[in-house]
Amino acid sequence: MDILKALGINEENSGASTGTRWLQPQEKNILEVHSPVDGSLLATVNQATEDEYQQCLDSAVQAFKQWRQVPPPRRGEIVRQIGEALRAKKEPLGALVSLEMGKSLQEGFGEVQEMIDICDFAVGQSRQLYGFTMATERVEHRLYEQYHPLGVVGIITAFNFPVAVWSWNATLAAVCGDVCVWKPSSKTPLTAIGVQHILADIIRDNDLPEGLFNLVIGSGKTIGNQLLKDPRIPLISLTGSTGVGRYGAETVAKRFGRTILELGGNNAIIVTPSSNLKLAVPAIVFSAVGTTGQRCTTTRRLIVHEDIYDQVKEALATAYKTLKIGSPLKEENHVGPLIDQDAVATYLTALGEIKAQGGSILCGGDVLQGEGYESGCYVTPVIAEVENSYPIVQEETFAPILYLIRYNGSVENAIAMQNDVMQGLSSSIFTDNLREAELFLSATGSDCGIANVNIGTSGAEIGGAFGGEKETGGGRESGSDAWKGYMRRQTNTINYGTTLPLAQGIKFDI
């Protein structure tokens, strides 16, 4: 296949690399990678064993000793080259994202563009790894803080954004002076291999240390656990379910390591009577069905005032009828497949729970069969009328299921309903009322890490810090000052005088 060849991917691939060197596992542990688009076998990967993991970590530890001494702007130049290489490979890599994960071709290209954008951001950041000078109470002293490289950063990514989330972490970590070990999802390893081949050329051309960017493909029970428990890794960035994140956080905390957690999202959009429905409806539909409901920022709950409830319900039902479901490689289609049969089973289980708990299905709920749907992973997006208190609504189901919920009274009631779940990633309100918008963004408003007005819950830009609260994990990645998470902060005091005054006016005479 031309897409695979363009990225250096073979029929059989090694599952471990220290940069330019691909390790050959002695044991055969073959992972078959099938496309959710048509069920076809794309390639195989011989997964890494503990031995290959140890080789990669040893290489990373040695590389860090060199890389931390490279001036940050020079590190930024390397990241700039990565961005240029991604520009050159945007088409095949974006197409592979679509083919391997199942998101639309436009979203696949958009994901690679996001990688390019974060490279540009990180290049600028490489000249702004700033500390602060603080006022000191002591004469002839200077008090300040600075940031130093942290070490080896472990990056565990999920299938739904198989390459973009790696770039959020790896590019910032690189300009901060860190080295990376990447464990991609076993559902989407080929895109990771393609990225590693792109990086290899840059490593060679710049005579960079082996171990700067490492790739280790394997199961969570083997490779994932090794990363979480390894004391040589001071920081783990983990994207996944809340359950996986809870285990990861507990495991890393036992060795006093740090975590950046990007976990579940049970995101809501509030629609008030003053909203512009011509703006709201398309945003709701995209946020609910984009990536077939497999974004952590997907809209799961739609909280609509009773005065416009029926109007919104009818508009959405009409819009859902126009959705085109089919191969994501065809640009005219809006909705592609779920990632695999397990995801389909989860979708069907959720529909059963909706009915059992008292909800009703307004539209959707089918698994599509026949020509064009050979993989068995295509489903019709669902709108369901429910109560926010239903147990199934309180959970995050990674599928295109939109819960339609009625509220009455003031916007405070809607905000309370929105916040009444354990997750706290993304949120949105559609309103033309200034008071409602400002209240939503205030300390008594949305309790999520992301709060939007008159746009949907998905589609965050790389310039802002990305992450959420509560069971979403509390981590922050990408823009703003998220770079600080990849560095160690140091407070420094310099006495340039000839006396030794102590803080708090303490006297110590000898």
Short mmCIF file of C-alpha atoms in Angstrom, two decimals:
data_model
loop_
_atom_site.label_atom_id
_atom_site.label_comp_id
_atom_site.label_asym_id
_atom_site.label_seq_id
_atom_site.Cartn_x
_atom_site.Cartn_y
_atom_site.Cartn_z
CA MET A 1 0.00 0.00 0.00
CA ASP A 2 1.43 3.36 -1.06
CA ILE A 3 0.51 5.09 2.21
CA LEU A 4 2.46 2.58 4.26
CA LYS A 5 5.46 2.58 1.92
CA ALA A 6 5.67 6.36 2.06
CA LEU A 7 6.12 6.12 5.82
CA GLY A 8 8.57 3.22 5.81
CA ILE A 9 6.06 0.71 7.18
CA ASN A 10 6.54 -2.90 6.09
CA GLU A 11 4.28 -5.92 6.20
CA GLU A 12 6.16 -6.96 9.35
CA ASN A 13 7.55 -4.32 11.73
CA SER A 14 9.64 -4.16 14.86
CA GLY A 15 7.87 -2.81 17.92
CA ALA A 16 10.80 -1.01 19.51
CA SER A 17 13.15 1.76 18.40
CA THR A 18 15.71 3.99 20.09
CA GLY A 19 15.67 6.49 17.25
CA THR A 20 17.48 5.30 14.16
CA ARG A 21 17.96 1.78 15.52
CA TRP A 22 15.12 -0.71 15.39
CA LEU A 23 15.38 -3.53 17.90
CA GLN A 24 14.47 -7.06 16.89
CA PRO A 25 12.63 -8.87 19.69
CA GLN A 26 13.93 -12.39 20.19
CA GLU A 27 10.46 -13.64 21.08
CA LYS A 28 7.61 -13.54 18.59
CA ASN A 29 4.60 -11.68 19.94
CA ILE A 30 2.79 -10.61 16.80
CA LEU A 31 0.16 -7.88 16.84
CA GLU A 32 -2.08 -7.80 13.78
CA VAL A 33 -3.33 -4.34 12.86
CA HIS A 34 -6.69 -4.30 11.09
CA SER A 35 -8.38 -1.22 9.67
CA PRO A 36 -11.83 -0.41 11.10
CA VAL A 37 -12.63 1.04 7.67
CA ASP A 38 -12.97 -2.34 5.95
CA GLY A 39 -11.49 -4.89 8.33
CA SER A 40 -8.43 -5.47 6.16
CA LEU A 41 -5.06 -6.45 7.62
CA LEU A 42 -2.75 -3.45 7.27
CA ALA A 43 0.47 -4.86 8.74
CA THR A 44 1.87 -6.70 11.76
CA VAL A 45 4.07 -5.58 14.63
CA ASN A 46 6.37 -7.78 16.68
CA GLN A 47 5.71 -6.32 20.11
CA ALA A 48 8.54 -5.38 22.43
CA THR A 49 9.50 -7.56 25.36
CA GLU A 50 10.95 -6.41 28.66
CA ASP A 51 14.44 -6.75 27.17
CA GLU A 52 13.72 -4.26 24.38
CA TYR A 53 12.06 -1.96 26.90
CA GLN A 54 15.21 -1.98 29.03
CA GLN A 55 17.38 -1.24 26.00
CA CYS A 56 15.21 1.76 25.12
CA LEU A 57 15.28 3.09 28.69
CA ASP A 58 19.03 2.65 28.94
CA SER A 59 19.39 4.56 25.68
CA ALA A 60 17.04 7.30 26.90
CA VAL A 61 18.92 7.77 30.17
CA GLN A 62 22.22 8.17 28.32
CA ALA A 63 20.71 10.53 25.75
CA PHE A 64 19.33 12.79 28.47
CA LYS A 65 22.83 13.39 29.85
CA GLN A 66 23.76 14.94 26.49
CA TRP A 67 20.48 16.55 25.47
CA ARG A 68 20.03 18.55 28.70
CA GLN A 69 23.26 20.40 27.91
CA VAL A 70 22.12 21.51 24.46
CA PRO A 71 21.00 25.18 24.52
CA PRO A 72 17.19 25.43 24.40
CA PRO A 73 17.07 27.43 21.11
CA ARG A 74 19.12 24.66 19.49
CA ARG A 75 16.60 22.14 20.80
CA GLY A 76 13.93 24.35 19.25
CA GLU A 77 15.70 24.15 15.91
CA ILE A 78 15.41 20.35 16.01
CA VAL A 79 11.70 20.63 16.74
CA ARG A 80 11.39 23.09 13.84
CA GLN A 81 12.87 20.44 11.57
CA ILE A 82 10.37 17.91 12.89
CA GLY A 83 7.59 20.31 11.94
CA GLU A 84 8.99 20.69 8.44
CA ALA A 85 9.28 16.92 8.05
CA LEU A 86 5.66 16.52 9.15
CA ARG A 87 4.61 19.10 6.57
CA ALA A 88 6.28 17.01 3.88
CA LYS A 89 4.56 13.84 5.13
CA LYS A 90 1.20 15.35 6.03
CA GLU A 91 -0.75 13.58 3.29
CA PRO A 92 0.38 9.98 3.87
CA LEU A 93 0.47 10.30 7.66
CA GLY A 94 -2.97 11.93 7.77
CA ALA A 95 -4.36 9.24 5.48
CA LEU A 96 -2.86 6.54 7.71
CA VAL A 97 -4.48 8.11 10.79
CA SER A 98 -7.80 7.83 8.99
CA LEU A 99 -7.14 4.30 7.74
CA GLU A 100 -5.89 2.91 11.04
CA MET A 101 -8.12 4.78 13.50
CA GLY A 102 -11.24 5.35 11.38
CA LYS A 103 -11.67 9.12 11.71
CA SER A 104 -12.52 11.12 8.61
CA LEU A 105 -9.79 11.98 6.13
CA GLN A 106 -10.24 15.67 6.94
CA GLU A 107 -9.77 14.93 10.65
CA GLY A 108 -6.72 12.79 9.86
CA PHE A 109 -5.09 15.65 8.01
CA GLY A 110 -6.20 17.99 10.79
CA GLU A 111 -4.48 15.82 13.38
CA VAL A 112 -1.18 16.03 11.53
CA GLN A 113 -1.68 19.78 11.15
CA GLU A 114 -2.06 19.91 14.92
CA MET A 115 1.34 18.21 15.21
CA ILE A 116 2.83 20.84 12.90
CA ASP A 117 1.22 23.65 14.88
CA ILE A 118 2.56 22.41 18.22
CA CYS A 119 6.02 22.17 16.69
CA ASP A 120 5.76 25.84 15.74
CA PHE A 121 4.55 26.67 19.25
CA ALA A 122 7.38 24.72 20.87
CA VAL A 123 10.01 26.44 18.72
CA GLY A 124 8.91 29.80 20.10
CA GLN A 125 8.74 28.36 23.60
CA SER A 126 12.37 27.24 23.36
CA ARG A 127 13.42 30.88 23.80
CA GLN A 128 10.99 31.53 26.67
CA LEU A 129 11.76 28.97 29.36
CA TYR A 130 11.68 31.79 31.84
CA GLY A 131 12.01 32.01 35.61
CA PHE A 132 11.30 34.97 37.90
CA THR A 133 13.24 37.23 40.24
CA MET A 134 11.38 37.83 43.51
CA ALA A 135 11.73 40.57 46.11
CA THR A 136 13.95 39.49 48.99
CA GLU A 137 13.83 40.68 52.59
CA ARG A 138 17.62 40.43 52.97
CA VAL A 139 20.12 43.12 52.03
CA GLU A 140 22.56 42.33 49.21
CA HIS A 141 20.77 39.13 48.26
CA ARG A 142 18.99 37.99 45.11
CA LEU A 143 16.08 35.54 45.17
CA TYR A 144 14.96 33.92 41.95
CA GLU A 145 13.71 30.69 40.39
CA GLN A 146 14.67 28.82 37.27
CA TYR A 147 13.63 25.70 35.41
CA HIS A 148 15.85 22.73 34.53
CA PRO A 149 15.26 19.67 32.32
CA LEU A 150 13.41 16.94 34.18
CA GLY A 151 14.67 13.71 32.58
CA VAL A 152 12.96 10.84 30.77
CA VAL A 153 9.28 11.45 29.99
CA GLY A 154 7.02 8.45 29.42
CA ILE A 155 4.16 9.13 27.00
CA ILE A 156 1.21 6.71 26.90
CA THR A 157 -1.30 7.65 24.19
CA ALA A 158 -4.79 6.48 23.27
CA PHE A 159 -6.13 5.30 19.91
CA ASN A 160 -8.43 8.24 19.21
CA PHE A 161 -5.62 10.75 18.67
CA PRO A 162 -2.81 8.36 17.76
CA VAL A 163 -0.17 10.98 16.93
CA ALA A 164 -1.32 14.46 18.00
CA VAL A 165 -1.23 13.81 21.75
CA TRP A 166 2.30 12.41 21.44
CA SER A 167 3.34 15.66 19.76
CA TRP A 168 1.76 17.80 22.50
CA ASN A 169 4.06 16.11 24.97
CA ALA A 170 7.16 15.23 22.97
CA THR A 171 7.79 18.60 21.32
CA LEU A 172 7.49 20.56 24.56
CA ALA A 173 9.50 17.95 26.45
CA ALA A 174 12.22 18.14 23.79
CA VAL A 175 12.65 21.92 23.97
CA CYS A 176 12.66 21.64 27.77
CA GLY A 177 15.65 19.30 27.51
CA ASP A 178 13.89 16.01 28.19
CA VAL A 179 13.93 12.76 26.23
CA CYS A 180 10.85 10.64 25.54
CA VAL A 181 9.70 7.03 25.58
CA TRP A 182 6.42 6.55 23.71
CA LYS A 183 3.99 3.70 24.24
CA PRO A 184 1.20 4.12 21.68
CA SER A 185 -2.14 2.34 21.81
CA SER A 186 -1.96 -1.24 20.58
CA LYS A 187 -4.98 -0.40 18.43
CA THR A 188 -3.04 2.21 16.41
CA PRO A 189 0.68 1.34 16.40
CA LEU A 190 1.38 1.91 12.70
CA THR A 191 0.97 5.69 12.84
CA ALA A 192 3.51 5.69 15.68
CA ILE A 193 5.95 3.66 13.59
CA GLY A 194 5.46 6.13 10.73
CA VAL A 195 6.28 9.06 13.02
CA GLN A 196 9.35 7.24 14.33
CA HIS A 197 10.66 6.84 10.78
CA ILE A 198 10.18 10.58 10.21
CA LEU A 199 12.13 11.33 13.38
CA ALA A 200 14.94 8.95 12.40
CA ASP A 201 15.99 11.10 9.45
CA ILE A 202 16.24 14.18 11.67
CA ILE A 203 18.26 12.28 14.28
CA ARG A 204 20.72 11.13 11.62
CA ASP A 205 21.00 14.46 9.82
CA ASN A 206 21.75 16.33 13.05
CA ASP A 207 23.96 13.70 14.67
CA LEU A 208 21.66 13.63 17.69
CA PRO A 209 22.07 11.17 20.55
CA GLU A 210 20.44 7.78 20.15
CA GLY A 211 17.59 7.54 22.64
CA LEU A 212 16.24 11.07 22.24
CA PHE A 213 12.93 9.73 20.89
CA ASN A 214 12.10 6.12 21.78
CA LEU A 215 9.18 3.94 20.73
CA VAL A 216 8.03 0.83 22.58
CA ILE A 217 4.92 -1.01 21.36
CA GLY A 218 3.33 -3.56 23.66
CA SER A 219 0.42 -4.27 25.96
CA GLY A 220 -0.43 -2.24 29.01
CA LYS A 221 0.22 -5.23 31.26
CA THR A 222 3.81 -5.52 30.05
CA ILE A 223 5.20 -2.31 28.56
CA GLY A 224 2.67 0.00 30.22
CA ASN A 225 3.40 -1.37 33.67
CA GLN A 226 7.15 -1.12 33.08
CA LEU A 227 6.78 2.57 32.28
CA LEU A 228 4.58 3.28 35.29
CA LYS A 229 6.87 1.53 37.76
CA ASP A 230 10.24 2.64 36.38
CA PRO A 231 11.99 5.01 38.85
CA ARG A 232 14.13 6.37 35.98
CA ILE A 233 11.04 8.09 34.56
CA PRO A 234 10.14 11.15 36.68
CA LEU A 235 7.07 12.03 34.58
CA ILE A 236 4.37 9.93 32.93
CA SER A 237 1.85 11.54 30.59
CA LEU A 238 -1.09 9.17 30.27
CA THR A 239 -4.16 9.53 28.07
CA GLY A 240 -6.90 6.96 28.53
CA SER A 241 -9.95 5.96 30.51
CA THR A 242 -10.54 7.07 34.08
CA GLY A 243 -9.97 3.51 35.28
CA VAL A 244 -6.62 3.23 33.55
CA GLY A 245 -5.66 6.69 34.79
CA ARG A 246 -6.53 5.87 38.38
CA TYR A 247 -4.31 2.78 38.28
CA GLY A 248 -1.53 4.74 36.57
CA ALA A 249 -1.68 7.60 39.06
CA GLU A 250 -1.58 5.27 42.04
CA THR A 251 1.32 3.28 40.59
CA VAL A 252 3.43 6.33 39.75
CA ALA A 253 2.60 8.04 43.07
CA LYS A 254 3.98 5.06 44.99
CA ARG A 255 7.42 5.95 43.67
CA PHE A 256 6.78 9.70 44.03
CA GLY A 257 6.75 10.26 40.28
CA ARG A 258 4.69 12.89 38.50
CA THR A 259 1.74 12.35 36.18
CA ILE A 260 -0.06 14.35 33.52
CA LEU A 261 -3.45 12.65 33.22
CA GLU A 262 -5.94 13.20 30.40
CA LEU A 263 -8.84 10.89 31.21
CA GLY A 264 -12.60 10.69 30.83
CA GLY A 265 -14.87 13.46 29.66
CA ASN A 266 -18.66 13.57 30.05
CA ASN A 267 -19.02 16.89 28.33
CA ALA A 268 -22.17 18.98 28.18
CA ILE A 269 -23.54 21.82 26.10
CA ILE A 270 -26.14 24.10 27.66
CA VAL A 271 -28.62 25.74 25.29
CA THR A 272 -30.53 28.70 26.75
CA PRO A 273 -33.62 30.45 25.34
CA SER A 274 -31.47 33.36 24.15
CA SER A 275 -29.21 31.15 22.03
CA ASN A 276 -28.73 31.41 18.27
CA LEU A 277 -29.90 27.98 17.13
CA LYS A 278 -28.47 28.46 13.64
CA LEU A 279 -25.10 28.58 15.36
CA ALA A 280 -25.84 25.98 18.01
CA VAL A 281 -27.24 23.07 16.01
CA PRO A 282 -24.29 22.53 13.62
CA ALA A 283 -21.87 22.88 16.55
CA ILE A 284 -23.80 20.33 18.59
CA VAL A 285 -23.93 17.82 15.75
CA PHE A 286 -20.22 18.07 15.00
CA SER A 287 -19.27 17.88 18.67
CA ALA A 288 -21.48 14.83 19.15
CA VAL A 289 -20.67 12.76 16.04
CA GLY A 290 -17.20 13.97 15.02
CA THR A 291 -14.64 11.13 15.22
CA THR A 292 -17.73 8.90 15.67
CA GLY A 293 -18.06 10.11 19.24
CA GLN A 294 -14.56 8.94 20.15
CA ARG A 295 -13.05 12.22 21.32
CA CYS A 296 -12.48 12.90 24.99
CA THR A 297 -14.12 16.27 24.27
CA THR A 298 -17.14 14.78 22.45
CA THR A 299 -20.47 16.25 23.54
CA ARG A 300 -22.26 13.55 25.54
CA ARG A 301 -25.01 15.61 27.20
CA LEU A 302 -27.17 18.38 25.75
CA ILE A 303 -28.97 20.39 28.44
CA VAL A 304 -31.77 22.44 26.86
CA HIS A 305 -34.24 24.87 28.42
CA GLU A 306 -37.82 23.62 28.36
CA ASP A 307 -39.02 26.66 26.36
CA ILE A 308 -36.97 25.62 23.31
CA TYR A 309 -36.59 21.90 24.05
CA ASP A 310 -38.97 20.63 21.37
CA GLN A 311 -37.54 23.03 18.79
CA VAL A 312 -33.97 21.85 19.44
CA LYS A 313 -35.07 18.22 19.51
CA GLU A 314 -36.73 18.53 16.11
CA ALA A 315 -33.78 20.41 14.58
CA LEU A 316 -31.31 17.78 15.75
CA ALA A 317 -33.45 14.88 14.56
CA THR A 318 -33.63 16.52 11.13
CA ALA A 319 -29.86 17.14 11.06
CA TYR A 320 -29.08 13.54 12.07
CA LYS A 321 -31.11 12.26 9.12
CA THR A 322 -28.70 14.03 6.76
CA LEU A 323 -25.56 12.42 8.19
CA LYS A 324 -23.64 10.28 5.72
CA ILE A 325 -22.09 7.19 7.27
CA GLY A 326 -19.34 5.31 5.47
CA SER A 327 -15.67 5.05 4.70
CA PRO A 328 -13.77 7.93 6.32
CA LEU A 329 -11.49 7.93 3.29
CA LYS A 330 -14.35 9.48 1.29
CA GLU A 331 -14.60 13.18 2.11
CA GLU A 332 -18.37 13.31 1.56
CA ASN A 333 -18.99 11.09 4.61
CA HIS A 334 -19.58 12.65 8.02
CA VAL A 335 -19.31 9.57 10.23
CA GLY A 336 -16.84 6.71 9.99
CA PRO A 337 -16.51 3.48 11.99
CA LEU A 338 -15.92 2.85 15.65
CA ILE A 339 -12.41 1.60 16.39
CA ASP A 340 -13.29 -2.11 16.76
CA GLN A 341 -15.92 -4.69 17.67
CA ASP A 342 -15.40 -4.11 21.39
CA ALA A 343 -16.42 -0.49 20.88
CA VAL A 344 -19.55 -1.63 19.04
CA ALA A 345 -20.41 -3.93 21.94
CA THR A 346 -20.01 -1.04 24.39
CA TYR A 347 -22.30 1.10 22.21
CA LEU A 348 -25.01 -1.59 22.18
CA THR A 349 -24.71 -2.18 25.93
CA ALA A 350 -25.20 1.53 26.56
CA LEU A 351 -28.36 1.57 24.44
CA GLY A 352 -29.74 -1.31 26.48
CA GLU A 353 -28.99 0.56 29.70
CA ILE A 354 -30.67 3.72 28.43
CA LYS A 355 -33.91 1.81 27.88
CA ALA A 356 -33.61 -0.16 31.12
CA GLN A 357 -33.14 3.02 33.16
CA GLY A 358 -36.16 4.75 31.66
CA GLY A 359 -34.79 6.64 28.67
CA SER A 360 -35.98 6.53 25.08
CA ILE A 361 -34.09 6.41 21.78
CA LEU A 362 -35.17 9.16 19.39
CA CYS A 363 -33.01 8.09 16.47
CA GLY A 364 -30.11 5.81 15.60
CA GLY A 365 -29.02 2.67 17.38
CA ASP A 366 -28.22 0.38 14.45
CA VAL A 367 -25.10 -1.55 13.51
CA LEU A 368 -24.75 -1.28 9.74
CA GLN A 369 -24.14 -4.34 7.60
CA GLY A 370 -23.53 -5.04 3.93
CA GLU A 371 -21.41 -3.48 1.23
CA GLY A 372 -19.18 -0.72 2.52
CA TYR A 373 -19.65 -1.82 6.12
CA GLU A 374 -17.66 -5.05 6.03
CA SER A 375 -15.71 -4.34 9.21
CA GLY A 376 -18.88 -4.43 11.30
CA CYS A 377 -17.76 -1.25 13.09
CA TYR A 378 -20.24 1.21 11.56
CA VAL A 379 -23.13 2.39 13.74
CA THR A 380 -25.77 5.06 13.47
CA PRO A 381 -25.40 8.04 15.84
CA VAL A 382 -27.97 8.12 18.61
CA ILE A 383 -30.04 10.82 20.27
CA ALA A 384 -31.67 9.67 23.50
CA GLU A 385 -34.02 11.45 25.89
CA VAL A 386 -32.85 10.84 29.45
CA GLU A 387 -32.48 12.27 32.94
CA ASN A 388 -29.07 13.51 34.04
CA SER A 389 -29.27 11.25 37.11
CA TYR A 390 -29.37 7.98 35.15
CA PRO A 391 -26.29 5.87 35.95
CA ILE A 392 -25.52 5.40 32.24
CA VAL A 393 -25.59 9.18 31.74
CA GLN A 394 -23.17 9.63 34.61
CA GLU A 395 -20.64 7.46 32.74
CA GLU A 396 -18.67 8.22 29.59
CA THR A 397 -19.52 5.92 26.68
CA PHE A 398 -16.98 6.30 23.89
CA ALA A 399 -19.52 6.24 21.06
CA PRO A 400 -21.82 8.65 19.18
CA ILE A 401 -24.59 8.78 21.79
CA LEU A 402 -26.03 12.21 22.61
CA TYR A 403 -28.17 12.51 25.74
CA LEU A 404 -30.94 15.11 25.45
CA ILE A 405 -31.82 16.56 28.86
CA ARG A 406 -34.46 19.17 29.75
CA TYR A 407 -33.94 21.95 32.31
CA ASN A 408 -36.29 24.62 33.61
CA GLY A 409 -35.85 27.89 35.45
CA SER A 410 -32.61 29.83 35.44
CA VAL A 411 -29.27 29.03 33.85
CA GLU A 412 -27.94 28.26 37.34
CA ASN A 413 -30.06 25.09 37.24
CA ALA A 414 -28.45 24.04 33.95
CA ILE A 415 -24.95 24.73 35.27
CA ALA A 416 -25.63 22.65 38.38
CA MET A 417 -26.84 19.82 36.17
CA GLN A 418 -23.80 20.09 33.93
CA ASN A 419 -21.43 19.95 36.91
CA ASP A 420 -23.24 17.01 38.49
CA VAL A 421 -20.98 14.31 37.03
CA MET A 422 -17.60 12.99 38.12
CA GLN A 423 -15.80 14.17 34.97
CA GLY A 424 -14.73 17.74 34.25
CA LEU A 425 -13.03 18.14 30.88
CA SER A 426 -14.92 20.33 28.40
CA SER A 427 -18.14 22.34 28.53
CA SER A 428 -20.03 24.87 26.48
CA ILE A 429 -22.97 27.23 26.61
CA PHE A 430 -24.92 28.71 23.73
CA THR A 431 -26.40 32.07 24.71
CA ASP A 432 -26.58 35.65 23.52
CA ASN A 433 -27.18 36.80 27.08
CA LEU A 434 -24.04 38.42 28.52
CA ARG A 435 -24.96 37.62 32.10
CA GLU A 436 -25.47 33.94 31.32
CA ALA A 437 -22.16 33.74 29.47
CA GLU A 438 -20.19 35.46 32.21
CA LEU A 439 -21.85 33.42 34.94
CA PHE A 440 -20.95 30.23 33.08
CA LEU A 441 -17.28 31.31 32.99
CA SER A 442 -17.20 32.50 36.60
CA ALA A 443 -16.01 30.69 39.73
CA THR A 444 -19.60 29.54 40.32
CA GLY A 445 -20.03 28.40 36.72
CA SER A 446 -18.59 25.47 34.81
CA ASP A 447 -16.24 23.29 36.85
CA CYS A 448 -14.44 21.99 33.76
CA GLY A 449 -10.91 22.67 32.57
CA ILE A 450 -12.34 23.94 29.27
CA ALA A 451 -15.37 26.24 29.14
CA ASN A 452 -16.62 27.68 25.85
CA VAL A 453 -19.26 30.16 24.79
CA ASN A 454 -21.09 29.76 21.48
CA ILE A 455 -18.80 27.00 20.17
CA GLY A 456 -18.90 23.26 20.81
CA THR A 457 -16.98 21.21 23.35
CA SER A 458 -14.47 19.77 20.87
CA GLY A 459 -11.81 21.33 18.69
CA ALA A 460 -9.43 22.85 21.25
CA GLU A 461 -6.58 24.94 19.85
CA ILE A 462 -2.99 24.09 20.73
CA GLY A 463 -2.32 27.59 22.13
CA GLY A 464 -4.35 26.95 25.27
CA ALA A 465 -3.54 24.48 28.01
CA PHE A 466 -5.59 21.32 27.49
CA GLY A 467 -6.97 19.28 30.37
CA GLY A 468 -9.71 18.90 32.93
CA GLU A 469 -10.68 18.52 36.56
CA LYS A 470 -12.12 15.83 38.84
CA GLU A 471 -11.92 12.35 37.26
CA THR A 472 -10.50 13.85 34.07
CA GLY A 473 -7.22 13.86 35.98
CA GLY A 474 -6.20 17.49 36.44
CA GLY A 475 -3.37 17.39 33.93
CA ARG A 476 -2.49 20.07 31.39
CA GLU A 477 -0.82 19.61 28.02
CA SER A 478 -0.11 21.63 24.89
CA GLY A 479 -0.15 25.45 25.12
CA SER A 480 -0.05 28.28 27.65
CA ASP A 481 2.45 27.43 30.42
CA ALA A 482 1.99 23.63 30.21
CA TRP A 483 5.74 23.44 29.43
CA LYS A 484 6.45 23.88 33.14
CA GLY A 485 5.15 20.38 33.77
CA TYR A 486 8.12 18.94 31.88
CA MET A 487 10.74 20.74 33.96
CA ARG A 488 11.93 20.83 37.55
CA ARG A 489 11.61 24.16 39.33
CA GLN A 490 14.51 25.40 41.41
CA THR A 491 14.53 28.34 43.83
CA ASN A 492 17.90 30.09 44.18
CA THR A 493 19.24 32.56 46.74
CA ILE A 494 22.52 34.42 46.12
CA ASN A 495 24.29 36.35 48.85
CA TYR A 496 26.58 38.88 47.20
CA GLY A 497 27.28 40.79 50.40
CA THR A 498 29.75 40.33 53.27
CA THR A 499 27.25 39.58 56.05
CA LEU A 500 24.93 36.65 56.72
CA PRO A 501 21.42 37.93 57.49
CA LEU A 502 18.88 35.14 58.05
CA ALA A 503 15.28 35.06 56.96
CA GLN A 504 12.49 36.03 59.36
CA GLY A 505 15.05 38.15 61.29
CA ILE A 506 16.50 35.14 63.07
CA LYS A 507 19.74 35.82 64.98
CA PHE A 508 22.50 33.23 65.15
CA ASP A 509 25.72 34.49 66.64
CA ILE A 510 28.81 32.32 67.13
#
